[in-house]
């Protein structure tokens, strides 16, 4: 029986698989069982930011594997402490709690902000999130994910969650009151099609949060760690968050998430208030530390900014030439191309031409390439996209 049939037989059918059997992955390429190579334009959904099997990350993992794989959180591990130190030194935060995944970092944050609220008043427990947000699939994360299509089958959800329309300042003003303990935001909403929060909205949120003692939780699970051209996406704005969540690329390809908290919050959760068996696993921490050391290097940051400018420039030229691209959104190397009904067709034609694309919210091509992708490979992608746009235009006219 082939792998696809075995998958159908034994694994719950919750994912749409791509029709490829990947044998290995290296750098910006995936290789299938037939010897074909595919350019990876979404990095396992923003996980493999240094491409696949980066030598420094592999070396760090090998070193750790000779020491231990799991000891439990009764013991500290050197790579984990060093990673926490790095995150603290490069951000607003003063302490870190490690998890296995993004959703768990969100769960930890929900508990922290609820407990913070209680330190002020028993009624201060409401949480605000934004329309079309995505904060994970656990019941807490799902409650914060303001998208009925994900929620409907699983009601009732967590009580006390209020949804505000993204970038709607009036709605925000009406919602942020004394009974709210926190607002969760993505600086750029990834899953809903790379939607950027407006400066005005973020500035008003900062003002309201101070006035009403409301915490701001920046969900940077997708935008964090240089994806947007800065180490953290909040650095593009005036915001200094109270809490920040990370995952995806944090573990350098292994499962690792984190909740970063500001100085004033570091004593809210006490011993026994929260915990996890695997969170902060030493192997994931070693891989994460090696990855973070590269991603936080100023030279690397500059490189990503330059690549981003190049890609935006070239994509804008394509937008002018081919009206199929309606809008280009995003920052850094997190880019959304609004292509309406053509999204799936572009994705499947790109697959035929050995370029792997990701479509989100039905109409958006979401680009999340490895941050160290070469200009040569970015050009391969641009040429393929242009060839597809030409053929679509010809078909439209014909
Ligand atoms: C912004 C954001 N928050 C939370 C999550 C959930 O993370 P995980 O899939 O690791 O649970 C994701 C995953 O796509 C995300 O993009």
mmCIF file of C-alpha atoms and ligand atoms in Angstrom:
data_model
loop_
_atom_site.group_PDB
_atom_site.id
_atom_site.type_symbol
_atom_site.label_atom_id
_atom_site.label_comp_id
_atom_site.label_asym_id
_atom_site.label_seq_id
_atom_site.Cartn_x
_atom_site.Cartn_y
_atom_site.Cartn_z
ATOM 1 C CA UNK A 1 0.000 0.000 0.000
ATOM 2 C CA UNK A 2 1.388 3.420 -0.827
ATOM 3 C CA UNK A 3 1.974 6.109 1.741
ATOM 4 C CA UNK A 4 -1.176 8.049 0.809
ATOM 5 C CA UNK A 5 -3.402 5.022 1.366
ATOM 6 C CA UNK A 6 -1.683 4.238 4.663
ATOM 7 C CA UNK A 7 -2.222 7.854 5.699
ATOM 8 C CA UNK A 8 -5.927 7.584 4.831
ATOM 9 C CA UNK A 9 -6.212 4.315 6.732
ATOM 10 C CA UNK A 10 -4.430 5.226 9.928
ATOM 11 C CA UNK A 11 -4.370 8.978 10.450
ATOM 12 C CA UNK A 12 -7.402 11.135 11.186
ATOM 13 C CA UNK A 13 -8.337 12.958 8.055
ATOM 14 C CA UNK A 14 -7.922 16.538 9.361
ATOM 15 C CA UNK A 15 -5.285 17.781 6.898
ATOM 16 C CA UNK A 16 -5.278 18.480 3.176
ATOM 17 C CA UNK A 17 -2.075 16.753 2.040
ATOM 18 C CA UNK A 18 -0.089 17.913 -0.957
ATOM 19 C CA UNK A 19 0.286 15.146 -3.582
ATOM 20 C CA UNK A 20 4.013 14.644 -2.969
ATOM 21 C CA UNK A 21 6.057 12.136 -1.015
ATOM 22 C CA UNK A 22 8.985 14.090 0.346
ATOM 23 C CA UNK A 23 12.134 12.056 0.864
ATOM 24 C CA UNK A 24 14.401 14.797 2.136
ATOM 25 C CA UNK A 25 14.680 18.546 2.558
ATOM 26 C CA UNK A 26 17.798 20.684 2.391
ATOM 27 C CA UNK A 27 18.140 24.469 2.394
ATOM 28 C CA UNK A 28 15.260 26.008 0.433
ATOM 29 C CA UNK A 29 14.364 22.771 -1.372
ATOM 30 C CA UNK A 30 12.239 19.675 -0.782
ATOM 31 C CA UNK A 31 13.046 16.499 -2.744
ATOM 32 C CA UNK A 32 10.388 13.909 -3.623
ATOM 33 C CA UNK A 33 10.623 10.141 -4.129
ATOM 34 C CA UNK A 34 10.878 10.608 -7.898
ATOM 35 C CA UNK A 35 13.998 12.731 -7.683
ATOM 36 C CA UNK A 36 12.235 16.065 -8.299
ATOM 37 C CA UNK A 37 13.181 19.138 -6.311
ATOM 38 C CA UNK A 38 10.739 21.808 -5.186
ATOM 39 C CA UNK A 39 11.412 25.369 -4.076
ATOM 40 C CA UNK A 40 9.885 25.885 -0.624
ATOM 41 C CA UNK A 41 8.071 29.232 -0.477
ATOM 42 C CA UNK A 42 6.359 28.657 2.867
ATOM 43 C CA UNK A 43 8.939 26.959 5.115
ATOM 44 C CA UNK A 44 6.569 24.468 6.745
ATOM 45 C CA UNK A 45 4.292 27.450 7.571
ATOM 46 C CA UNK A 46 6.948 29.843 8.872
ATOM 47 C CA UNK A 47 8.862 27.190 10.830
ATOM 48 C CA UNK A 48 12.035 26.531 8.828
ATOM 49 C CA UNK A 49 13.259 30.126 8.778
ATOM 50 C CA UNK A 50 16.842 29.045 8.104
ATOM 51 C CA UNK A 51 15.760 26.533 5.494
ATOM 52 C CA UNK A 52 15.959 22.809 6.111
ATOM 53 C CA UNK A 53 18.811 21.096 7.976
ATOM 54 C CA UNK A 54 20.890 24.218 8.574
ATOM 55 C CA UNK A 55 24.378 22.878 9.478
ATOM 56 C CA UNK A 56 24.710 24.957 12.661
ATOM 57 C CA UNK A 57 21.305 23.829 13.903
ATOM 58 C CA UNK A 58 22.057 20.183 13.136
ATOM 59 C CA UNK A 59 25.418 20.466 14.874
ATOM 60 C CA UNK A 60 23.792 21.915 18.023
ATOM 61 C CA UNK A 61 21.200 19.136 18.019
ATOM 62 C CA UNK A 62 23.838 16.424 17.636
ATOM 63 C CA UNK A 63 25.783 17.864 20.545
ATOM 64 C CA UNK A 64 22.685 17.880 22.742
ATOM 65 C CA UNK A 65 21.642 14.371 21.676
ATOM 66 C CA UNK A 66 24.856 13.017 23.152
ATOM 67 C CA UNK A 67 23.964 14.567 26.529
ATOM 68 C CA UNK A 68 20.259 13.982 27.110
ATOM 69 C CA UNK A 69 16.904 14.268 25.366
ATOM 70 C CA UNK A 70 14.445 14.792 28.179
ATOM 71 C CA UNK A 71 14.892 15.276 31.888
ATOM 72 C CA UNK A 72 11.632 17.106 32.803
ATOM 73 C CA UNK A 73 11.221 20.605 34.156
ATOM 74 C CA UNK A 74 12.557 19.471 37.524
ATOM 75 C CA UNK A 75 15.948 20.175 35.944
ATOM 76 C CA UNK A 76 17.310 23.195 34.131
ATOM 77 C CA UNK A 77 19.077 22.874 30.802
ATOM 78 C CA UNK A 78 21.868 25.159 29.600
ATOM 79 C CA UNK A 79 20.527 25.712 26.053
ATOM 80 C CA UNK A 80 17.092 26.601 27.421
ATOM 81 C CA UNK A 81 18.434 29.177 29.860
ATOM 82 C CA UNK A 82 20.676 30.654 27.145
ATOM 83 C CA UNK A 83 17.729 30.873 24.755
ATOM 84 C CA UNK A 84 15.639 32.635 27.407
ATOM 85 C CA UNK A 85 18.526 35.019 28.061
ATOM 86 C CA UNK A 86 18.773 35.776 24.323
ATOM 87 C CA UNK A 87 15.031 36.423 24.024
ATOM 88 C CA UNK A 88 15.077 38.707 27.068
ATOM 89 C CA UNK A 89 18.165 40.620 25.904
ATOM 90 C CA UNK A 90 16.638 41.268 22.496
ATOM 91 C CA UNK A 91 13.105 42.220 23.571
ATOM 92 C CA UNK A 92 10.918 44.104 26.063
ATOM 93 C CA UNK A 93 10.589 40.971 28.165
ATOM 94 C CA UNK A 94 12.107 40.099 31.502
ATOM 95 C CA UNK A 95 11.160 36.408 31.734
ATOM 96 C CA UNK A 96 10.089 33.507 29.544
ATOM 97 C CA UNK A 97 7.822 30.471 29.964
ATOM 98 C CA UNK A 98 8.440 27.685 27.424
ATOM 99 C CA UNK A 99 5.786 25.512 25.802
ATOM 100 C CA UNK A 100 5.635 22.921 22.994
ATOM 101 C CA UNK A 101 3.488 24.864 20.568
ATOM 102 C CA UNK A 102 1.873 28.150 19.688
ATOM 103 C CA UNK A 103 -1.521 27.154 21.028
ATOM 104 C CA UNK A 104 0.036 26.302 24.378
ATOM 105 C CA UNK A 105 1.803 29.662 24.531
ATOM 106 C CA UNK A 106 -1.626 31.237 23.989
ATOM 107 C CA UNK A 107 -3.158 29.062 26.734
ATOM 108 C CA UNK A 108 -0.413 30.124 29.142
ATOM 109 C CA UNK A 109 -1.097 33.765 28.228
ATOM 110 C CA UNK A 110 -4.839 33.384 28.803
ATOM 111 C CA UNK A 111 -4.143 32.053 32.302
ATOM 112 C CA UNK A 112 -1.636 34.814 33.012
ATOM 113 C CA UNK A 113 -3.909 37.680 31.905
ATOM 114 C CA UNK A 114 -6.898 36.224 33.768
ATOM 115 C CA UNK A 115 -4.828 35.976 36.943
ATOM 116 C CA UNK A 116 -3.517 39.509 36.407
ATOM 117 C CA UNK A 117 -7.128 40.734 36.078
ATOM 118 C CA UNK A 118 -8.049 39.127 39.379
ATOM 119 C CA UNK A 119 -5.263 41.029 41.142
ATOM 120 C CA UNK A 120 -7.248 44.194 40.280
ATOM 121 C CA UNK A 121 -10.890 43.065 40.446
ATOM 122 C CA UNK A 122 -12.860 39.784 40.250
ATOM 123 C CA UNK A 123 -14.780 41.304 37.308
ATOM 124 C CA UNK A 124 -11.708 42.106 35.251
ATOM 125 C CA UNK A 125 -11.630 38.894 33.183
ATOM 126 C CA UNK A 126 -12.803 39.827 29.682
ATOM 127 C CA UNK A 127 -10.473 39.328 26.740
ATOM 128 C CA UNK A 128 -10.656 41.193 23.440
ATOM 129 C CA UNK A 129 -9.464 39.728 20.142
ATOM 130 C CA UNK A 130 -9.813 40.957 16.570
ATOM 131 C CA UNK A 131 -11.952 39.797 13.673
ATOM 132 C CA UNK A 132 -10.284 37.163 11.482
ATOM 133 C CA UNK A 133 -7.636 36.531 14.116
ATOM 134 C CA UNK A 134 -5.995 33.147 14.545
ATOM 135 C CA UNK A 135 -4.670 32.078 17.929
ATOM 136 C CA UNK A 136 -4.672 28.280 17.740
ATOM 137 C CA UNK A 137 -6.900 25.203 17.859
ATOM 138 C CA UNK A 138 -7.122 24.410 21.567
ATOM 139 C CA UNK A 139 -10.378 25.477 23.221
ATOM 140 C CA UNK A 140 -8.770 28.615 24.652
ATOM 141 C CA UNK A 141 -7.008 29.492 21.418
ATOM 142 C CA UNK A 142 -10.158 28.733 19.452
ATOM 143 C CA UNK A 143 -12.191 31.014 21.729
ATOM 144 C CA UNK A 144 -9.807 33.839 20.856
ATOM 145 C CA UNK A 145 -9.853 32.982 17.148
ATOM 146 C CA UNK A 146 -12.622 35.253 15.887
ATOM 147 C CA UNK A 147 -13.602 33.079 12.936
ATOM 148 C CA UNK A 148 -16.980 31.285 13.080
ATOM 149 C CA UNK A 149 -15.852 28.686 10.510
ATOM 150 C CA UNK A 150 -13.377 27.276 13.042
ATOM 151 C CA UNK A 151 -15.617 27.668 16.093
ATOM 152 C CA UNK A 152 -19.118 26.572 15.083
ATOM 153 C CA UNK A 153 -18.769 22.828 15.670
ATOM 154 C CA UNK A 154 -17.176 23.253 19.083
ATOM 155 C CA UNK A 155 -19.447 25.657 20.948
ATOM 156 C CA UNK A 156 -19.706 26.647 23.734
ATOM 157 C CA UNK A 157 -16.316 28.275 24.027
ATOM 158 C CA UNK A 158 -14.539 30.196 26.763
ATOM 159 C CA UNK A 159 -16.836 32.864 28.245
ATOM 160 C CA UNK A 160 -15.837 36.510 28.416
ATOM 161 C CA UNK A 161 -14.253 36.912 24.983
ATOM 162 C CA UNK A 162 -15.204 39.998 22.953
ATOM 163 C CA UNK A 163 -14.485 40.380 19.246
ATOM 164 C CA UNK A 164 -13.614 43.757 17.763
ATOM 165 C CA UNK A 165 -13.339 44.435 14.054
ATOM 166 C CA UNK A 166 -9.703 44.684 12.953
ATOM 167 C CA UNK A 167 -8.592 48.311 12.567
ATOM 168 C CA UNK A 168 -11.990 49.667 13.723
ATOM 169 C CA UNK A 169 -11.019 52.301 16.291
ATOM 170 C CA UNK A 170 -14.595 53.115 17.364
ATOM 171 C CA UNK A 171 -15.383 49.482 18.108
ATOM 172 C CA UNK A 172 -12.148 49.231 20.057
ATOM 173 C CA UNK A 173 -12.984 52.326 22.126
ATOM 174 C CA UNK A 174 -16.401 50.903 22.987
ATOM 175 C CA UNK A 175 -14.982 47.551 23.998
ATOM 176 C CA UNK A 176 -11.930 48.418 26.089
ATOM 177 C CA UNK A 177 -13.343 48.983 29.575
ATOM 178 C CA UNK A 178 -12.363 48.314 33.181
ATOM 179 C CA UNK A 179 -13.688 44.726 32.996
ATOM 180 C CA UNK A 180 -11.202 43.815 30.249
ATOM 181 C CA UNK A 181 -7.951 42.201 31.360
ATOM 182 C CA UNK A 182 -6.242 41.876 27.974
ATOM 183 C CA UNK A 183 -6.334 42.445 24.232
ATOM 184 C CA UNK A 184 -4.700 39.793 22.045
ATOM 185 C CA UNK A 185 -3.419 40.976 18.666
ATOM 186 C CA UNK A 186 -1.365 39.727 15.757
ATOM 187 C CA UNK A 187 0.662 42.658 14.390
ATOM 188 C CA UNK A 188 0.106 41.047 10.993
ATOM 189 C CA UNK A 189 -2.675 38.476 10.835
ATOM 190 C CA UNK A 190 -1.212 35.541 8.960
ATOM 191 C CA UNK A 191 -3.951 32.989 8.621
ATOM 192 C CA UNK A 192 -6.566 35.491 7.471
ATOM 193 C CA UNK A 193 -4.446 36.545 4.517
ATOM 194 C CA UNK A 194 -1.557 38.699 5.774
ATOM 195 C CA UNK A 195 -3.552 41.636 7.136
ATOM 196 C CA UNK A 196 -1.527 44.400 8.763
ATOM 197 C CA UNK A 197 -2.853 46.313 11.801
ATOM 198 C CA UNK A 198 -2.991 50.042 11.088
ATOM 199 C CA UNK A 199 -0.728 52.447 12.982
ATOM 200 C CA UNK A 200 -3.764 54.444 14.153
ATOM 201 C CA UNK A 201 -5.405 51.337 15.562
ATOM 202 C CA UNK A 202 -2.284 50.224 17.403
ATOM 203 C CA UNK A 203 -1.685 53.738 18.790
ATOM 204 C CA UNK A 204 -5.265 53.923 20.069
ATOM 205 C CA UNK A 205 -4.912 50.479 21.603
ATOM 206 C CA UNK A 206 -1.773 51.601 23.448
ATOM 207 C CA UNK A 207 -3.631 54.653 24.798
ATOM 208 C CA UNK A 208 -6.714 52.712 25.890
ATOM 209 C CA UNK A 209 -4.679 49.941 27.488
ATOM 210 C CA UNK A 210 -2.885 52.438 29.724
ATOM 211 C CA UNK A 211 -6.122 54.219 30.632
ATOM 212 C CA UNK A 212 -7.919 51.012 31.636
ATOM 213 C CA UNK A 213 -4.981 48.901 32.892
ATOM 214 C CA UNK A 214 -5.504 46.405 30.086
ATOM 215 C CA UNK A 215 -2.639 44.141 29.018
ATOM 216 C CA UNK A 216 -1.618 43.827 25.386
ATOM 217 C CA UNK A 217 -0.628 40.349 24.270
ATOM 218 C CA UNK A 218 1.213 40.323 20.951
ATOM 219 C CA UNK A 219 0.746 36.937 19.315
ATOM 220 C CA UNK A 220 3.995 36.774 17.334
ATOM 221 C CA UNK A 221 3.853 33.041 16.749
ATOM 222 C CA UNK A 222 3.962 33.696 13.010
ATOM 223 C CA UNK A 223 5.388 37.238 12.823
ATOM 224 C CA UNK A 224 8.159 36.791 15.403
ATOM 225 C CA UNK A 225 11.855 36.034 15.012
ATOM 226 C CA UNK A 226 12.694 38.183 11.992
ATOM 227 C CA UNK A 227 9.845 37.030 9.770
ATOM 228 C CA UNK A 228 8.722 40.650 9.213
ATOM 229 C CA UNK A 229 12.217 42.110 8.832
ATOM 230 C CA UNK A 230 12.625 42.969 12.523
ATOM 231 C CA UNK A 231 13.291 40.441 15.247
ATOM 232 C CA UNK A 232 9.767 41.116 16.558
ATOM 233 C CA UNK A 233 6.961 42.691 14.535
ATOM 234 C CA UNK A 234 6.001 45.045 17.395
ATOM 235 C CA UNK A 235 9.286 46.868 16.695
ATOM 236 C CA UNK A 236 7.665 48.310 13.542
ATOM 237 C CA UNK A 237 5.192 50.169 15.800
ATOM 238 C CA UNK A 238 5.051 52.253 19.007
ATOM 239 C CA UNK A 239 3.837 49.235 20.953
ATOM 240 C CA UNK A 240 5.730 47.638 23.797
ATOM 241 C CA UNK A 241 3.664 44.570 24.611
ATOM 242 C CA UNK A 242 3.064 43.201 28.103
ATOM 243 C CA UNK A 243 3.091 39.612 26.898
ATOM 244 C CA UNK A 244 4.319 38.062 23.655
ATOM 245 C CA UNK A 245 3.850 34.561 22.295
ATOM 246 C CA UNK A 246 6.267 32.711 20.030
ATOM 247 C CA UNK A 247 6.432 29.258 18.443
ATOM 248 C CA UNK A 248 6.888 28.100 14.825
ATOM 249 C CA UNK A 249 10.515 29.019 14.004
ATOM 250 C CA UNK A 250 11.515 29.248 17.692
ATOM 251 C CA UNK A 251 12.533 25.578 17.845
ATOM 252 C CA UNK A 252 14.484 25.636 14.567
ATOM 253 C CA UNK A 253 12.285 22.820 13.238
ATOM 254 C CA UNK A 254 11.470 21.138 16.554
ATOM 255 C CA UNK A 255 8.339 21.853 18.622
ATOM 256 C CA UNK A 256 8.964 24.803 20.924
ATOM 257 C CA UNK A 257 6.828 27.749 21.968
ATOM 258 C CA UNK A 258 7.227 30.541 24.466
ATOM 259 C CA UNK A 259 5.398 33.199 26.406
ATOM 260 C CA UNK A 260 7.509 36.287 27.106
ATOM 261 C CA UNK A 261 6.383 38.608 29.897
ATOM 262 C CA UNK A 262 7.297 42.119 31.000
ATOM 263 C CA UNK A 263 8.949 42.903 34.327
ATOM 264 C CA UNK A 264 5.704 43.916 36.034
ATOM 265 C CA UNK A 265 4.122 40.530 35.222
ATOM 266 C CA UNK A 266 6.932 38.178 36.094
ATOM 267 C CA UNK A 267 5.433 37.228 39.460
ATOM 268 C CA UNK A 268 1.811 36.761 38.410
ATOM 269 C CA UNK A 269 2.127 33.018 37.818
ATOM 270 C CA UNK A 270 3.536 31.269 40.862
ATOM 271 C CA UNK A 271 5.015 27.779 41.331
ATOM 272 C CA UNK A 272 2.293 25.264 40.514
ATOM 273 C CA UNK A 273 0.065 27.748 38.646
ATOM 274 C CA UNK A 274 1.125 26.455 35.262
ATOM 275 C CA UNK A 275 3.361 23.772 33.804
ATOM 276 C CA UNK A 276 4.054 21.321 31.000
ATOM 277 C CA UNK A 277 5.924 18.020 30.729
ATOM 278 C CA UNK A 278 7.697 18.603 27.437
ATOM 279 C CA UNK A 279 7.700 22.408 27.189
ATOM 280 C CA UNK A 280 11.296 23.611 26.929
ATOM 281 C CA UNK A 281 12.648 20.200 25.935
ATOM 282 C CA UNK A 282 16.489 20.320 25.848
ATOM 283 C CA UNK A 283 16.808 19.134 22.241
ATOM 284 C CA UNK A 284 14.284 21.683 20.975
ATOM 285 C CA UNK A 285 16.052 24.303 23.087
ATOM 286 C CA UNK A 286 19.471 23.463 21.589
ATOM 287 C CA UNK A 287 18.063 23.664 18.090
ATOM 288 C CA UNK A 288 16.201 26.876 19.020
ATOM 289 C CA UNK A 289 19.273 28.499 20.525
ATOM 290 C CA UNK A 290 21.409 27.827 17.431
ATOM 291 C CA UNK A 291 18.604 29.237 15.275
ATOM 292 C CA UNK A 292 18.096 32.301 17.465
ATOM 293 C CA UNK A 293 21.817 33.125 17.438
ATOM 294 C CA UNK A 294 21.675 33.366 13.639
ATOM 295 C CA UNK A 295 18.308 35.162 13.438
ATOM 296 C CA UNK A 296 19.285 37.813 15.996
ATOM 297 C CA UNK A 297 22.556 38.662 14.249
ATOM 298 C CA UNK A 298 22.346 42.284 12.942
ATOM 299 C CA UNK A 299 23.897 41.204 9.623
ATOM 300 C CA UNK A 300 21.148 38.640 9.132
ATOM 301 C CA UNK A 301 18.496 41.230 10.040
ATOM 302 C CA UNK A 302 19.859 43.609 7.397
ATOM 303 C CA UNK A 303 19.992 40.816 4.830
ATOM 304 C CA UNK A 304 16.331 39.975 5.380
ATOM 305 C CA UNK A 305 15.364 43.647 5.038
ATOM 306 C CA UNK A 306 17.246 43.881 1.735
ATOM 307 C CA UNK A 307 15.700 40.681 0.399
ATOM 308 C CA UNK A 308 12.295 41.955 1.428
ATOM 309 C CA UNK A 309 12.775 45.228 -0.467
ATOM 310 C CA UNK A 310 13.866 43.298 -3.544
ATOM 311 C CA UNK A 311 10.900 40.923 -3.378
ATOM 312 C CA UNK A 312 8.330 43.690 -2.779
ATOM 313 C CA UNK A 313 9.810 45.716 -5.654
ATOM 314 C CA UNK A 314 9.678 42.804 -8.087
ATOM 315 C CA UNK A 315 6.193 41.762 -6.969
ATOM 316 C CA UNK A 316 4.934 45.307 -7.399
ATOM 317 C CA UNK A 317 6.242 45.274 -10.969
ATOM 318 C CA UNK A 318 4.226 42.095 -11.563
ATOM 319 C CA UNK A 319 1.158 43.691 -9.980
ATOM 320 C CA UNK A 320 1.405 46.593 -12.424
ATOM 321 C CA UNK A 321 1.782 44.244 -15.380
ATOM 322 C CA UNK A 322 -0.843 41.642 -14.453
ATOM 323 C CA UNK A 323 -4.066 42.748 -12.865
ATOM 324 C CA UNK A 324 -4.603 39.300 -11.329
ATOM 325 C CA UNK A 325 -2.581 40.502 -8.334
ATOM 326 C CA UNK A 326 -5.033 42.889 -6.665
ATOM 327 C CA UNK A 327 -3.020 43.758 -3.593
ATOM 328 C CA UNK A 328 0.334 42.994 -1.988
ATOM 329 C CA UNK A 329 0.389 43.077 1.823
ATOM 330 C CA UNK A 330 2.807 42.342 4.608
ATOM 331 C CA UNK A 331 6.281 43.127 5.802
ATOM 332 C CA UNK A 332 9.689 41.517 5.609
ATOM 333 C CA UNK A 333 9.364 38.039 4.194
ATOM 334 C CA UNK A 334 5.740 37.589 5.257
ATOM 335 C CA UNK A 335 3.885 38.617 2.129
ATOM 336 C CA UNK A 336 0.310 38.112 0.981
ATOM 337 C CA UNK A 337 -0.693 38.318 -2.666
ATOM 338 C CA UNK A 338 -4.426 38.908 -3.056
ATOM 339 C CA UNK A 339 -5.306 37.028 -6.232
ATOM 340 C CA UNK A 340 -9.054 36.357 -5.757
ATOM 341 C CA UNK A 341 -10.408 33.212 -7.385
ATOM 342 C CA UNK A 342 -7.031 32.374 -8.961
ATOM 343 C CA UNK A 343 -5.281 31.386 -5.733
ATOM 344 C CA UNK A 344 -5.735 27.602 -5.979
ATOM 345 C CA UNK A 345 -4.998 27.556 -9.696
ATOM 346 C CA UNK A 346 -1.771 29.512 -9.182
ATOM 347 C CA UNK A 347 -0.796 27.146 -6.372
ATOM 348 C CA UNK A 348 -1.357 24.023 -8.481
ATOM 349 C CA UNK A 349 0.394 25.451 -11.550
ATOM 350 C CA UNK A 350 3.325 26.461 -9.354
ATOM 351 C CA UNK A 351 3.441 22.895 -8.048
ATOM 352 C CA UNK A 352 3.667 21.650 -11.657
ATOM 353 C CA UNK A 353 6.623 23.995 -12.048
ATOM 354 C CA UNK A 354 8.167 22.718 -8.795
ATOM 355 C CA UNK A 355 7.477 25.727 -6.597
ATOM 356 C CA UNK A 356 5.568 25.136 -3.352
ATOM 357 C CA UNK A 357 3.071 27.862 -2.475
ATOM 358 C CA UNK A 358 0.648 28.243 0.416
ATOM 359 C CA UNK A 359 -2.875 29.615 0.018
ATOM 360 C CA UNK A 360 -4.698 31.105 2.972
ATOM 361 C CA UNK A 361 -8.209 32.493 3.357
ATOM 362 C CA UNK A 362 -9.024 31.112 -0.117
ATOM 363 C CA UNK A 363 -7.825 34.119 -2.103
ATOM 364 C CA UNK A 364 -4.360 34.881 -0.794
ATOM 365 C CA UNK A 365 -0.986 33.409 -1.728
ATOM 366 C CA UNK A 366 0.978 33.627 1.512
ATOM 367 C CA UNK A 367 4.729 33.794 0.998
ATOM 368 C CA UNK A 368 6.855 32.718 3.955
ATOM 369 C CA UNK A 369 10.145 31.674 2.336
ATOM 370 C CA UNK A 370 13.197 30.662 4.347
ATOM 371 C CA UNK A 371 14.744 33.940 5.534
ATOM 372 C CA UNK A 372 18.111 32.879 4.115
ATOM 373 C CA UNK A 373 16.773 32.030 0.647
ATOM 374 C CA UNK A 374 19.255 33.157 -1.990
ATOM 375 C CA UNK A 375 18.462 35.887 -4.520
ATOM 376 C CA UNK A 376 18.891 33.224 -7.201
ATOM 377 C CA UNK A 377 16.081 31.175 -5.667
ATOM 378 C CA UNK A 378 13.881 34.232 -5.143
ATOM 379 C CA UNK A 379 14.335 34.891 -8.875
ATOM 380 C CA UNK A 380 13.317 31.274 -9.635
ATOM 381 C CA UNK A 381 10.091 31.938 -7.730
ATOM 382 C CA UNK A 382 9.496 35.295 -9.468
ATOM 383 C CA UNK A 383 10.021 33.749 -12.918
ATOM 384 C CA UNK A 384 7.599 30.934 -12.160
ATOM 385 C CA UNK A 385 4.946 33.318 -10.817
ATOM 386 C CA UNK A 386 5.330 35.537 -13.864
ATOM 387 C CA UNK A 387 5.021 32.603 -16.254
ATOM 388 C CA UNK A 388 1.785 31.582 -14.504
ATOM 389 C CA UNK A 389 0.427 35.130 -14.580
ATOM 390 C CA UNK A 390 1.197 35.318 -18.318
ATOM 391 C CA UNK A 391 -0.690 32.088 -19.011
ATOM 392 C CA UNK A 392 -3.661 33.197 -16.875
ATOM 393 C CA UNK A 393 -3.777 36.539 -18.677
ATOM 394 C CA UNK A 394 -3.644 34.815 -22.066
ATOM 395 C CA UNK A 395 -6.513 32.523 -21.034
ATOM 396 C CA UNK A 396 -8.507 35.491 -19.717
ATOM 397 C CA UNK A 397 -8.074 37.361 -22.995
ATOM 398 C CA UNK A 398 -8.646 34.230 -25.089
HETATM 399 C C1 LIG B 1 -0.679 33.768 15.010
HETATM 400 C C2 LIG B 1 -0.786 32.332 15.420
HETATM 401 N N1 LIG B 1 -1.146 32.031 16.681
HETATM 402 C C3 LIG B 1 -1.241 30.754 17.089
HETATM 403 C C4 LIG B 1 -0.994 29.697 16.240
HETATM 404 C C5 LIG B 1 -1.080 28.296 16.748
HETATM 405 O O1 LIG B 1 0.191 27.710 16.809
HETATM 406 P P1 LIG B 1 0.377 26.119 16.843
HETATM 407 O O2 LIG B 1 -0.095 25.602 15.525
HETATM 408 O O3 LIG B 1 1.850 25.910 17.071
HETATM 409 O O4 LIG B 1 -0.443 25.617 17.974
HETATM 410 C C6 LIG B 1 -0.634 29.965 14.920
HETATM 411 C C7 LIG B 1 -0.417 28.853 13.974
HETATM 412 O O5 LIG B 1 -0.543 28.983 12.788
HETATM 413 C C8 LIG B 1 -0.524 31.318 14.491
HETATM 414 O O6 LIG B 1 -0.193 31.625 13.237
#
